[in-house]
């Protein structure tokens, strides 16, 4: 399997899965994609239907990765997808399924269900891919006798998922910047209570953007970056996307009895990483009817799928909402879909994303390409705080099920795209306890708390407060890498 860049630099310059595993952007600023999407045969689909999650993950990953020996890859997926890791769920049987499907009911003739992706260590779907990345990174680094210092900025979900995936991993340290005193007590405790010596929490005196700017400044110091082996694990990482393909298959199998059936998925979206994996599953031949992109008030993607206009927002136009993990000004994985939409024409992708940088966006409304969006199954919708709260209340009253704010955005938008006879699967991206304030507002009660998290906020915390100054962060890295 060869990988190429969406912007086409060095045509003919191909890369393997392992080569792009630890990297981010391609050298030309594009994103990596496989040269061709592997197809699943009807026989494979039948055989995969009954596989445990870890073995399904092995089968799917094998199609994208031919430079890790099969036995090693299988051992990695089996080590990652265990009931013990995805145990924050109602019962053991659900934990064994890793991503259990929870049926809500039938609405407008369509069976409506939730695919639970947030039973992992940090209670958000990012664990699904990040846990695998932790094991893949450790494996790849050991093979070459290398080390890696992961530097990131987080406002919550991504940072904690990365820390829980990398804790205790050989050859890896994590330096995670978060805005001091700006995260919820629960999110802060999740990260800062980690005592592993390879995890460093840096509380930056500023807002999230200050933390993000420091990461950019340090990464732009190429000499420092090379000397201290600085890397990232952001949502454009290809292995993260491919790991997410697995649960679309798992969800399909859980919602259907035969491969003749089709299903639709609704995906609460921010950076387009999650739904990009759905697009790839569909390109592989999984019978997906619609991919519904659900956004919150930050509706960059909804606007595109309704109008053909992609218009990134300025920081001041980005709303802070009650589904904060979807608060984005531009969607970093979107370029992968645009590449396919334009018939894989790297010169046009390069031009369009130059327009994004120079003019703030592009307009495909008038081009024939936009019409093809529907051929790819895409539709969209958005939500607001009020519809979010109403949906949390409605799902609780009607189905006795508590959902988080992001999943509520998904259910709200899913209901606008139901088709009789076609199961609609909403991806559940986080558990309610992570966004307790809105749960209290909607339901006038406390969110459910998985047993493993009782007393989390009173555990001792380990973190370092630093000023919003890149040099101070560099000094900290130097002092803690022993080099
Ligand atoms: C990250 C995240 C999202 C958005 O996912 P993308 O891959 O960025 O589209 C949605 N919900 C939750 C809870 C998240 O943590």
Short mmCIF file of C-alpha atoms and ligand atoms in Angstrom, two decimals:
data_model
loop_
_atom_site.label_atom_id
_atom_site.label_comp_id
_atom_site.label_asym_id
_atom_site.label_seq_id
_atom_site.Cartn_x
_atom_site.Cartn_y
_atom_site.Cartn_z
CA UNK A 1 0.00 0.00 0.00
CA UNK A 2 1.47 3.31 -1.10
CA UNK A 3 0.55 6.72 0.23
CA UNK A 4 0.59 10.03 -1.60
CA UNK A 5 -0.08 13.64 -0.73
CA UNK A 6 -3.36 15.39 -1.58
CA UNK A 7 -1.28 18.25 -3.00
CA UNK A 8 0.75 16.03 -5.26
CA UNK A 9 4.30 17.18 -4.50
CA UNK A 10 6.95 14.84 -5.81
CA UNK A 11 4.54 12.79 -7.89
CA UNK A 12 5.98 9.32 -7.92
CA UNK A 13 7.35 9.88 -4.44
CA UNK A 14 5.49 7.21 -2.52
CA UNK A 15 5.46 6.30 1.17
CA UNK A 16 4.55 3.23 3.19
CA UNK A 17 2.23 3.11 6.20
CA UNK A 18 5.15 2.91 8.66
CA UNK A 19 6.87 5.90 7.03
CA UNK A 20 3.89 8.18 7.54
CA UNK A 21 2.93 6.74 10.93
CA UNK A 22 4.98 9.14 13.03
CA UNK A 23 4.62 12.13 10.71
CA UNK A 24 1.95 14.78 10.25
CA UNK A 25 1.52 16.82 7.10
CA UNK A 26 3.21 15.81 3.86
CA UNK A 27 6.17 17.99 2.89
CA UNK A 28 4.02 20.03 0.48
CA UNK A 29 1.49 20.80 3.23
CA UNK A 30 -1.00 18.21 1.96
CA UNK A 31 -2.42 15.20 3.77
CA UNK A 32 -1.57 11.59 3.10
CA UNK A 33 -4.04 9.21 1.51
CA UNK A 34 -3.63 5.72 0.07
CA UNK A 35 -2.98 5.67 -3.67
CA UNK A 36 -6.13 3.53 -4.00
CA UNK A 37 -8.78 2.56 -1.50
CA UNK A 38 -8.75 -1.18 -0.86
CA UNK A 39 -12.11 -2.81 -1.62
CA UNK A 40 -13.85 -5.40 0.56
CA UNK A 41 -15.32 -8.38 -1.23
CA UNK A 42 -18.80 -9.76 -0.36
CA UNK A 43 -17.08 -12.86 1.03
CA UNK A 44 -14.90 -10.78 3.32
CA UNK A 45 -17.89 -8.80 4.50
CA UNK A 46 -19.64 -12.04 5.41
CA UNK A 47 -16.59 -13.41 7.19
CA UNK A 48 -15.97 -10.17 9.09
CA UNK A 49 -19.56 -9.98 10.38
CA UNK A 50 -18.87 -12.25 13.34
CA UNK A 51 -15.29 -11.26 14.20
CA UNK A 52 -14.42 -9.82 17.60
CA UNK A 53 -13.48 -6.13 17.41
CA UNK A 54 -9.71 -6.67 17.67
CA UNK A 55 -9.67 -9.16 14.81
CA UNK A 56 -11.88 -6.95 12.66
CA UNK A 57 -9.43 -4.12 13.32
CA UNK A 58 -6.58 -6.39 12.23
CA UNK A 59 -8.35 -7.29 8.96
CA UNK A 60 -9.08 -3.67 8.10
CA UNK A 61 -5.66 -2.35 9.10
CA UNK A 62 -3.97 -5.09 7.07
CA UNK A 63 -5.55 -3.64 3.97
CA UNK A 64 -3.88 -0.29 4.61
CA UNK A 65 -0.60 -1.44 6.06
CA UNK A 66 1.66 -3.99 4.39
CA UNK A 67 4.93 -3.21 6.14
CA UNK A 68 4.18 -4.51 9.63
CA UNK A 69 4.33 -8.33 9.88
CA UNK A 70 0.82 -9.79 10.23
CA UNK A 71 1.54 -11.49 13.56
CA UNK A 72 2.83 -8.25 15.03
CA UNK A 73 -0.15 -6.26 13.78
CA UNK A 74 -2.59 -8.81 15.14
CA UNK A 75 -0.83 -8.74 18.51
CA UNK A 76 -1.09 -4.94 18.54
CA UNK A 77 -4.83 -4.87 17.82
CA UNK A 78 -5.47 -7.60 20.41
CA UNK A 79 -3.47 -5.68 23.00
CA UNK A 80 -5.44 -2.50 22.20
CA UNK A 81 -9.06 -3.56 21.90
CA UNK A 82 -9.71 -5.41 25.15
CA UNK A 83 -12.84 -5.43 27.29
CA UNK A 84 -10.66 -4.26 30.20
CA UNK A 85 -9.77 -1.04 28.33
CA UNK A 86 -13.29 -0.28 27.04
CA UNK A 87 -14.95 -1.12 30.33
CA UNK A 88 -16.71 2.14 31.19
CA UNK A 89 -20.03 0.74 30.11
CA UNK A 90 -23.12 -0.77 31.70
CA UNK A 91 -22.16 -4.46 31.69
CA UNK A 92 -19.45 -6.97 30.79
CA UNK A 93 -21.19 -8.17 27.67
CA UNK A 94 -21.23 -4.64 26.24
CA UNK A 95 -17.59 -4.16 27.20
CA UNK A 96 -16.63 -7.27 25.25
CA UNK A 97 -18.11 -5.71 22.12
CA UNK A 98 -15.86 -2.63 22.55
CA UNK A 99 -18.36 -0.45 20.62
CA UNK A 100 -21.81 -1.76 21.57
CA UNK A 101 -24.82 -0.58 19.59
CA UNK A 102 -27.62 0.81 21.73
CA UNK A 103 -31.04 0.78 20.10
CA UNK A 104 -33.23 3.76 20.97
CA UNK A 105 -36.39 3.09 18.95
CA UNK A 106 -38.03 3.48 15.55
CA UNK A 107 -38.68 7.01 14.32
CA UNK A 108 -40.30 7.75 10.96
CA UNK A 109 -39.90 4.08 10.08
CA UNK A 110 -36.13 4.17 10.69
CA UNK A 111 -34.51 2.21 13.51
CA UNK A 112 -32.49 4.80 15.46
CA UNK A 113 -29.47 3.72 17.52
CA UNK A 114 -26.29 4.95 19.16
CA UNK A 115 -22.90 3.40 18.45
CA UNK A 116 -21.07 3.77 21.77
CA UNK A 117 -17.53 4.92 21.11
CA UNK A 118 -16.81 6.43 24.48
CA UNK A 119 -16.31 3.49 26.82
CA UNK A 120 -12.53 3.84 26.80
CA UNK A 121 -10.22 5.36 29.44
CA UNK A 122 -11.09 9.03 28.78
CA UNK A 123 -14.78 8.59 27.95
CA UNK A 124 -14.60 10.08 24.45
CA UNK A 125 -14.36 8.49 21.02
CA UNK A 126 -10.78 9.69 20.55
CA UNK A 127 -9.66 6.73 22.67
CA UNK A 128 -10.76 4.39 19.87
CA UNK A 129 -7.89 5.49 17.63
CA UNK A 130 -5.48 6.93 20.15
CA UNK A 131 -5.11 3.71 22.15
CA UNK A 132 -4.00 1.95 18.98
CA UNK A 133 -1.65 4.81 18.07
CA UNK A 134 0.05 4.47 21.47
CA UNK A 135 0.81 0.82 20.79
CA UNK A 136 1.78 1.40 17.15
CA UNK A 137 4.16 4.24 18.10
CA UNK A 138 5.80 2.20 20.84
CA UNK A 139 6.25 -0.71 18.41
CA UNK A 140 7.67 1.45 15.60
CA UNK A 141 10.06 3.35 17.89
CA UNK A 142 11.38 0.17 19.50
CA UNK A 143 12.02 -1.34 16.09
CA UNK A 144 14.35 1.52 15.16
CA UNK A 145 15.69 2.20 18.65
CA UNK A 146 14.24 5.70 18.57
CA UNK A 147 12.44 8.00 21.00
CA UNK A 148 9.71 10.59 20.52
CA UNK A 149 8.61 13.62 22.51
CA UNK A 150 5.00 14.40 21.74
CA UNK A 151 4.11 18.07 22.10
CA UNK A 152 0.48 19.15 21.95
CA UNK A 153 -2.06 21.71 23.07
CA UNK A 154 -5.49 20.72 24.27
CA UNK A 155 -8.71 22.22 25.50
CA UNK A 156 -9.81 18.83 26.77
CA UNK A 157 -10.57 15.62 24.88
CA UNK A 158 -7.57 15.21 22.59
CA UNK A 159 -4.94 15.84 25.22
CA UNK A 160 -6.35 13.42 27.72
CA UNK A 161 -6.86 10.72 25.06
CA UNK A 162 -3.21 11.16 24.01
CA UNK A 163 -1.94 10.99 27.59
CA UNK A 164 -3.91 7.86 28.44
CA UNK A 165 -2.70 6.24 25.21
CA UNK A 166 0.97 7.08 25.82
CA UNK A 167 1.27 6.66 29.58
CA UNK A 168 3.97 4.16 30.46
CA UNK A 169 4.95 3.63 26.81
CA UNK A 170 8.67 3.03 26.25
CA UNK A 171 10.50 5.64 24.19
CA UNK A 172 7.67 8.17 24.39
CA UNK A 173 7.17 11.30 26.48
CA UNK A 174 4.16 13.61 26.28
CA UNK A 175 4.34 17.36 26.91
CA UNK A 176 0.74 18.54 26.90
CA UNK A 177 -0.13 22.22 27.15
CA UNK A 178 -3.55 23.20 28.46
CA UNK A 179 -4.99 26.59 29.44
CA UNK A 180 -4.53 27.08 33.20
CA UNK A 181 -7.86 26.93 35.08
CA UNK A 182 -9.93 26.96 31.87
CA UNK A 183 -10.99 23.31 31.65
CA UNK A 184 -13.79 21.69 33.63
CA UNK A 185 -12.86 20.19 37.00
CA UNK A 186 -13.46 16.73 35.57
CA UNK A 187 -11.29 17.24 32.49
CA UNK A 188 -8.52 18.86 34.53
CA UNK A 189 -8.54 15.98 37.00
CA UNK A 190 -8.50 13.40 34.21
CA UNK A 191 -5.25 14.79 32.87
CA UNK A 192 -3.49 16.18 35.91
CA UNK A 193 -4.08 13.14 38.11
CA UNK A 194 -1.81 11.02 35.90
CA UNK A 195 1.38 10.25 37.82
CA UNK A 196 3.28 8.47 35.05
CA UNK A 197 6.82 9.83 34.77
CA UNK A 198 6.59 10.08 30.95
CA UNK A 199 3.55 12.39 31.04
CA UNK A 200 4.07 16.13 31.59
CA UNK A 201 1.11 18.47 32.01
CA UNK A 202 1.94 22.13 31.42
CA UNK A 203 -0.76 24.56 32.55
CA UNK A 204 -0.23 27.66 30.42
CA UNK A 205 -1.18 31.03 31.90
CA UNK A 206 -3.46 32.04 29.04
CA UNK A 207 -6.21 30.67 26.82
CA UNK A 208 -6.18 27.66 24.50
CA UNK A 209 -4.94 29.75 21.54
CA UNK A 210 -1.87 30.81 23.55
CA UNK A 211 -1.07 27.14 24.17
CA UNK A 212 -1.61 26.37 20.49
CA UNK A 213 0.68 29.26 19.46
CA UNK A 214 3.45 27.91 21.68
CA UNK A 215 3.21 24.50 20.01
CA UNK A 216 3.45 26.17 16.60
CA UNK A 217 6.43 28.30 17.67
CA UNK A 218 8.32 25.30 19.05
CA UNK A 219 7.50 23.19 15.97
CA UNK A 220 8.71 25.99 13.68
CA UNK A 221 12.11 25.93 15.36
CA UNK A 222 13.33 23.13 13.12
CA UNK A 223 16.68 22.71 14.83
CA UNK A 224 15.03 22.33 18.24
CA UNK A 225 12.39 20.04 16.81
CA UNK A 226 15.01 17.73 15.29
CA UNK A 227 17.34 17.76 18.30
CA UNK A 228 14.58 16.98 20.79
CA UNK A 229 12.64 14.63 18.48
CA UNK A 230 9.41 16.59 18.78
CA UNK A 231 6.31 15.04 17.23
CA UNK A 232 2.53 15.40 17.39
CA UNK A 233 -0.58 13.22 17.36
CA UNK A 234 -3.21 15.54 15.94
CA UNK A 235 -6.31 14.52 14.06
CA UNK A 236 -4.68 14.56 10.63
CA UNK A 237 -2.54 11.55 11.57
CA UNK A 238 -3.42 8.92 8.99
CA UNK A 239 -3.29 5.98 11.38
CA UNK A 240 -5.86 7.70 13.58
CA UNK A 241 -8.22 8.02 10.64
CA UNK A 242 -7.79 4.42 9.58
CA UNK A 243 -8.32 3.09 13.11
CA UNK A 244 -11.68 4.87 13.06
CA UNK A 245 -12.77 3.05 9.91
CA UNK A 246 -13.14 -0.13 11.98
CA UNK A 247 -16.17 0.91 14.02
CA UNK A 248 -18.19 1.84 10.94
CA UNK A 249 -17.94 -1.82 9.93
CA UNK A 250 -18.68 -2.98 13.47
CA UNK A 251 -21.71 -0.68 13.66
CA UNK A 252 -22.97 -1.86 10.29
CA UNK A 253 -22.77 -5.50 11.34
CA UNK A 254 -24.56 -4.79 14.61
CA UNK A 255 -27.43 -2.96 12.90
CA UNK A 256 -28.03 -5.40 10.01
CA UNK A 257 -28.60 -9.10 9.41
CA UNK A 258 -27.39 -9.34 5.84
CA UNK A 259 -25.00 -7.53 3.54
CA UNK A 260 -27.90 -6.58 1.27
CA UNK A 261 -28.99 -3.98 3.84
CA UNK A 262 -27.84 -0.36 3.88
CA UNK A 263 -27.44 1.93 6.88
CA UNK A 264 -26.81 5.63 7.45
CA UNK A 265 -24.45 7.19 9.98
CA UNK A 266 -24.67 10.57 11.67
CA UNK A 267 -21.37 11.92 12.93
CA UNK A 268 -20.92 14.82 15.38
CA UNK A 269 -18.13 16.64 13.54
CA UNK A 270 -15.40 19.16 14.14
CA UNK A 271 -12.16 18.51 12.30
CA UNK A 272 -13.82 16.01 9.94
CA UNK A 273 -11.59 13.18 11.20
CA UNK A 274 -14.36 10.90 12.38
CA UNK A 275 -16.64 11.29 9.37
CA UNK A 276 -13.64 11.06 7.02
CA UNK A 277 -13.23 7.51 8.31
CA UNK A 278 -16.88 6.87 7.40
CA UNK A 279 -16.20 8.15 3.90
CA UNK A 280 -13.28 5.74 3.61
CA UNK A 281 -15.41 2.82 4.85
CA UNK A 282 -17.93 3.70 2.14
CA UNK A 283 -15.21 3.92 -0.52
CA UNK A 284 -14.09 0.43 0.55
CA UNK A 285 -17.55 -0.85 -0.27
CA UNK A 286 -19.40 -0.81 3.05
CA UNK A 287 -23.10 -0.37 2.16
CA UNK A 288 -23.59 3.13 3.61
CA UNK A 289 -26.59 5.10 2.40
CA UNK A 290 -25.90 8.51 3.93
CA UNK A 291 -23.13 10.11 5.92
CA UNK A 292 -24.74 12.89 7.91
CA UNK A 293 -22.34 15.58 9.11
CA UNK A 294 -23.65 17.19 12.31
CA UNK A 295 -22.09 20.45 13.48
CA UNK A 296 -22.86 22.79 16.35
CA UNK A 297 -23.03 26.59 16.01
CA UNK A 298 -19.61 26.41 14.34
CA UNK A 299 -21.19 25.35 11.08
CA UNK A 300 -18.29 25.59 8.58
CA UNK A 301 -18.96 22.05 7.38
CA UNK A 302 -22.74 22.30 7.36
CA UNK A 303 -22.44 25.44 5.25
CA UNK A 304 -20.25 23.60 2.75
CA UNK A 305 -22.53 20.58 2.44
CA UNK A 306 -25.57 22.81 1.99
CA UNK A 307 -24.10 25.44 -0.35
CA UNK A 308 -20.77 24.34 -1.81
CA UNK A 309 -19.03 27.26 -0.11
CA UNK A 310 -16.16 26.46 2.25
CA UNK A 311 -15.47 29.52 4.36
CA UNK A 312 -13.11 29.17 7.32
CA UNK A 313 -13.81 31.34 10.34
CA UNK A 314 -11.57 33.77 12.16
CA UNK A 315 -10.77 33.10 15.80
CA UNK A 316 -13.18 35.88 16.83
CA UNK A 317 -15.99 34.25 14.80
CA UNK A 318 -15.54 30.89 16.51
CA UNK A 319 -18.17 30.30 19.17
CA UNK A 320 -17.49 28.70 22.52
CA UNK A 321 -20.37 26.26 22.77
CA UNK A 322 -21.69 23.59 25.09
CA UNK A 323 -20.33 20.95 22.67
CA UNK A 324 -16.80 22.35 22.86
CA UNK A 325 -14.97 19.49 21.11
CA UNK A 326 -16.68 20.59 17.89
CA UNK A 327 -15.69 24.27 18.22
CA UNK A 328 -13.48 24.63 15.17
CA UNK A 329 -12.76 27.46 12.74
CA UNK A 330 -11.60 25.14 9.94
CA UNK A 331 -11.77 21.38 9.50
CA UNK A 332 -8.26 20.00 9.30
CA UNK A 333 -9.16 16.66 7.66
CA UNK A 334 -11.55 18.12 5.10
CA UNK A 335 -8.86 18.26 2.42
CA UNK A 336 -8.90 14.46 2.23
CA UNK A 337 -12.53 14.45 1.17
CA UNK A 338 -12.07 17.36 -1.24
CA UNK A 339 -9.31 15.39 -2.95
CA UNK A 340 -11.73 12.53 -3.64
CA UNK A 341 -14.57 14.90 -4.53
CA UNK A 342 -12.42 16.52 -7.23
CA UNK A 343 -11.59 13.15 -8.75
CA UNK A 344 -8.16 13.07 -7.06
CA UNK A 345 -6.73 16.10 -8.87
CA UNK A 346 -3.82 17.34 -6.70
CA UNK A 347 -3.27 20.54 -8.72
CA UNK A 348 -6.82 21.70 -8.02
CA UNK A 349 -6.58 20.72 -4.36
CA UNK A 350 -3.40 22.76 -4.06
CA UNK A 351 -5.11 25.77 -5.64
CA UNK A 352 -8.21 25.50 -3.45
CA UNK A 353 -6.26 25.24 -0.21
CA UNK A 354 -4.08 28.13 -1.27
CA UNK A 355 -7.33 30.05 -1.66
CA UNK A 356 -8.21 29.00 1.88
CA UNK A 357 -4.95 30.52 3.14
CA UNK A 358 -5.10 33.66 1.01
CA UNK A 359 -8.83 34.37 0.65
CA UNK A 360 -10.31 32.42 3.57
CA UNK A 361 -12.11 29.80 1.51
CA UNK A 362 -13.42 28.59 -1.83
CA UNK A 363 -16.70 28.15 -3.66
CA UNK A 364 -17.58 24.96 -5.50
CA UNK A 365 -21.28 25.81 -5.87
CA UNK A 366 -21.08 26.51 -9.57
CA UNK A 367 -18.78 23.62 -10.42
CA UNK A 368 -20.06 20.19 -11.37
CA UNK A 369 -18.04 18.76 -8.50
CA UNK A 370 -20.39 19.98 -5.83
CA UNK A 371 -23.27 17.96 -7.27
CA UNK A 372 -21.14 14.86 -6.63
CA UNK A 373 -21.30 15.49 -2.87
CA UNK A 374 -24.63 13.63 -2.83
CA UNK A 375 -23.14 10.73 -4.82
CA UNK A 376 -20.68 10.38 -1.96
CA UNK A 377 -23.65 10.14 0.40
CA UNK A 378 -23.03 13.39 2.27
CA UNK A 379 -25.74 15.56 3.84
CA UNK A 380 -25.54 17.79 6.90
CA UNK A 381 -27.19 19.89 9.58
CA UNK A 382 -26.34 22.00 12.60
CA UNK A 383 -27.60 22.62 16.10
CA UNK A 384 -27.64 25.26 18.81
CA UNK A 385 -27.50 25.24 22.58
CA UNK A 386 -31.30 25.19 22.79
CA UNK A 387 -31.79 22.28 20.40
CA UNK A 388 -28.97 20.43 22.16
CA UNK A 389 -30.61 20.81 25.57
CA UNK A 390 -34.03 19.85 24.13
CA UNK A 391 -32.56 16.74 22.53
CA UNK A 392 -30.82 15.62 25.73
CA UNK A 393 -34.14 16.00 27.56
CA UNK A 394 -36.18 14.29 24.85
CA UNK A 395 -33.87 11.26 24.54
CA UNK A 396 -33.80 10.91 28.32
CA UNK A 397 -37.59 11.06 28.64
CA UNK A 398 -38.39 8.93 25.64
CA UNK A 399 -35.65 6.29 25.83
CA UNK A 400 -34.35 6.54 29.39
CA UNK A 401 -30.88 7.22 27.95
CA UNK A 402 -28.55 10.02 28.98
CA UNK A 403 -26.48 11.41 26.12
CA UNK A 404 -23.73 14.01 26.10
CA UNK A 405 -23.91 17.36 24.30
CA UNK A 406 -21.98 16.25 21.17
CA UNK A 407 -24.05 13.11 20.75
CA UNK A 408 -27.14 15.31 21.18
CA UNK A 409 -26.02 17.41 18.21
CA UNK A 410 -25.82 14.13 16.30
CA UNK A 411 -29.30 12.93 17.29
CA UNK A 412 -30.81 16.33 16.49
CA UNK A 413 -29.39 16.37 12.98
CA UNK A 414 -29.96 12.62 12.40
CA UNK A 415 -33.68 13.19 12.90
CA UNK A 416 -33.68 15.57 9.92
CA UNK A 417 -32.36 12.82 7.62
CA UNK A 418 -34.25 9.66 8.57
CA UNK A 419 -35.43 7.38 5.77
CA UNK A 420 -38.04 4.70 6.38
CA UNK A 421 -36.50 1.22 6.53
CA UNK A 422 -32.89 2.41 6.72
CA UNK A 423 -31.24 2.10 10.15
CA UNK A 424 -29.75 5.40 11.34
CA UNK A 425 -26.70 5.00 13.56
CA UNK A 426 -25.60 8.06 15.53
CA UNK A 427 -22.01 7.92 16.72
CA UNK A 428 -21.89 8.55 20.45
CA UNK A 429 -18.69 10.55 20.86
CA UNK A 430 -18.51 11.20 24.61
CA UNK A 431 -20.14 10.31 27.91
CA UNK A 432 -22.39 12.84 29.70
CA UNK A 433 -20.13 13.12 32.77
CA UNK A 434 -17.58 15.06 30.69
CA UNK A 435 -20.06 17.87 30.08
CA UNK A 436 -21.99 17.82 33.33
CA UNK A 437 -23.06 21.47 33.39
CA UNK A 438 -25.33 21.08 30.37
CA UNK A 439 -26.72 17.79 31.67
CA UNK A 440 -27.72 19.56 34.89
CA UNK A 441 -29.33 22.32 32.85
CA UNK A 442 -31.28 19.88 30.67
CA UNK A 443 -32.25 17.23 33.20
CA UNK A 444 -31.91 18.96 36.57
CA UNK A 445 -29.86 16.04 37.81
CA UNK A 446 -26.29 14.86 37.97
CA UNK A 447 -24.76 13.06 34.96
CA UNK A 448 -24.06 9.35 35.30
CA UNK A 449 -20.52 8.65 36.45
CA UNK A 450 -18.80 5.34 35.56
CA UNK A 451 -17.60 3.60 38.72
CA UNK A 452 -13.91 3.94 37.87
CA UNK A 453 -14.22 7.73 38.03
CA UNK A 454 -15.63 8.13 41.53
CA UNK A 455 -13.55 10.58 43.49
CA UNK A 456 -11.46 11.52 40.44
CA UNK A 457 -11.44 15.22 41.28
CA UNK A 458 -9.92 14.64 44.71
CA UNK A 459 -6.91 12.63 43.52
CA UNK A 460 -3.51 14.33 43.82
CA UNK A 461 -2.59 16.30 40.69
CA UNK A 462 0.76 16.62 38.97
CA UNK A 463 1.27 19.63 36.69
CA UNK A 464 3.54 22.60 36.11
CA UNK A 465 2.24 26.15 35.66
CA UNK A 466 4.15 28.03 32.92
CA UNK A 467 3.79 31.52 31.46
CA UNK A 468 2.56 31.78 27.83
CA UNK A 469 6.12 31.86 26.55
CA UNK A 470 7.56 29.37 24.05
CA UNK A 471 11.08 29.70 25.46
CA UNK A 472 9.91 28.60 28.91
CA UNK A 473 8.27 25.56 27.38
CA UNK A 474 11.46 24.72 25.47
CA UNK A 475 13.45 25.06 28.69
CA UNK A 476 11.07 22.66 30.38
CA UNK A 477 11.43 20.10 27.58
CA UNK A 478 15.23 20.36 27.68
CA UNK A 479 15.25 19.91 31.44
CA UNK A 480 13.00 16.84 31.25
CA UNK A 481 14.41 14.88 28.36
CA UNK A 482 17.83 14.28 29.85
CA UNK A 483 19.60 15.20 26.60
C1 LIG B 1 -13.10 15.37 18.77
C2 LIG B 1 -14.55 15.25 19.08
C3 LIG B 1 -15.54 15.46 18.08
C4 LIG B 1 -15.20 15.88 16.67
O1 LIG B 1 -14.53 14.89 15.94
P1 LIG B 1 -13.75 15.23 14.59
O2 LIG B 1 -13.02 14.00 14.24
O3 LIG B 1 -12.84 16.39 14.92
O4 LIG B 1 -14.76 15.62 13.56
C5 LIG B 1 -16.86 15.26 18.43
N1 LIG B 1 -17.21 14.92 19.69
C6 LIG B 1 -16.30 14.72 20.67
C7 LIG B 1 -16.76 14.38 22.04
C8 LIG B 1 -14.94 14.88 20.40
O5 LIG B 1 -14.04 14.69 21.39
#
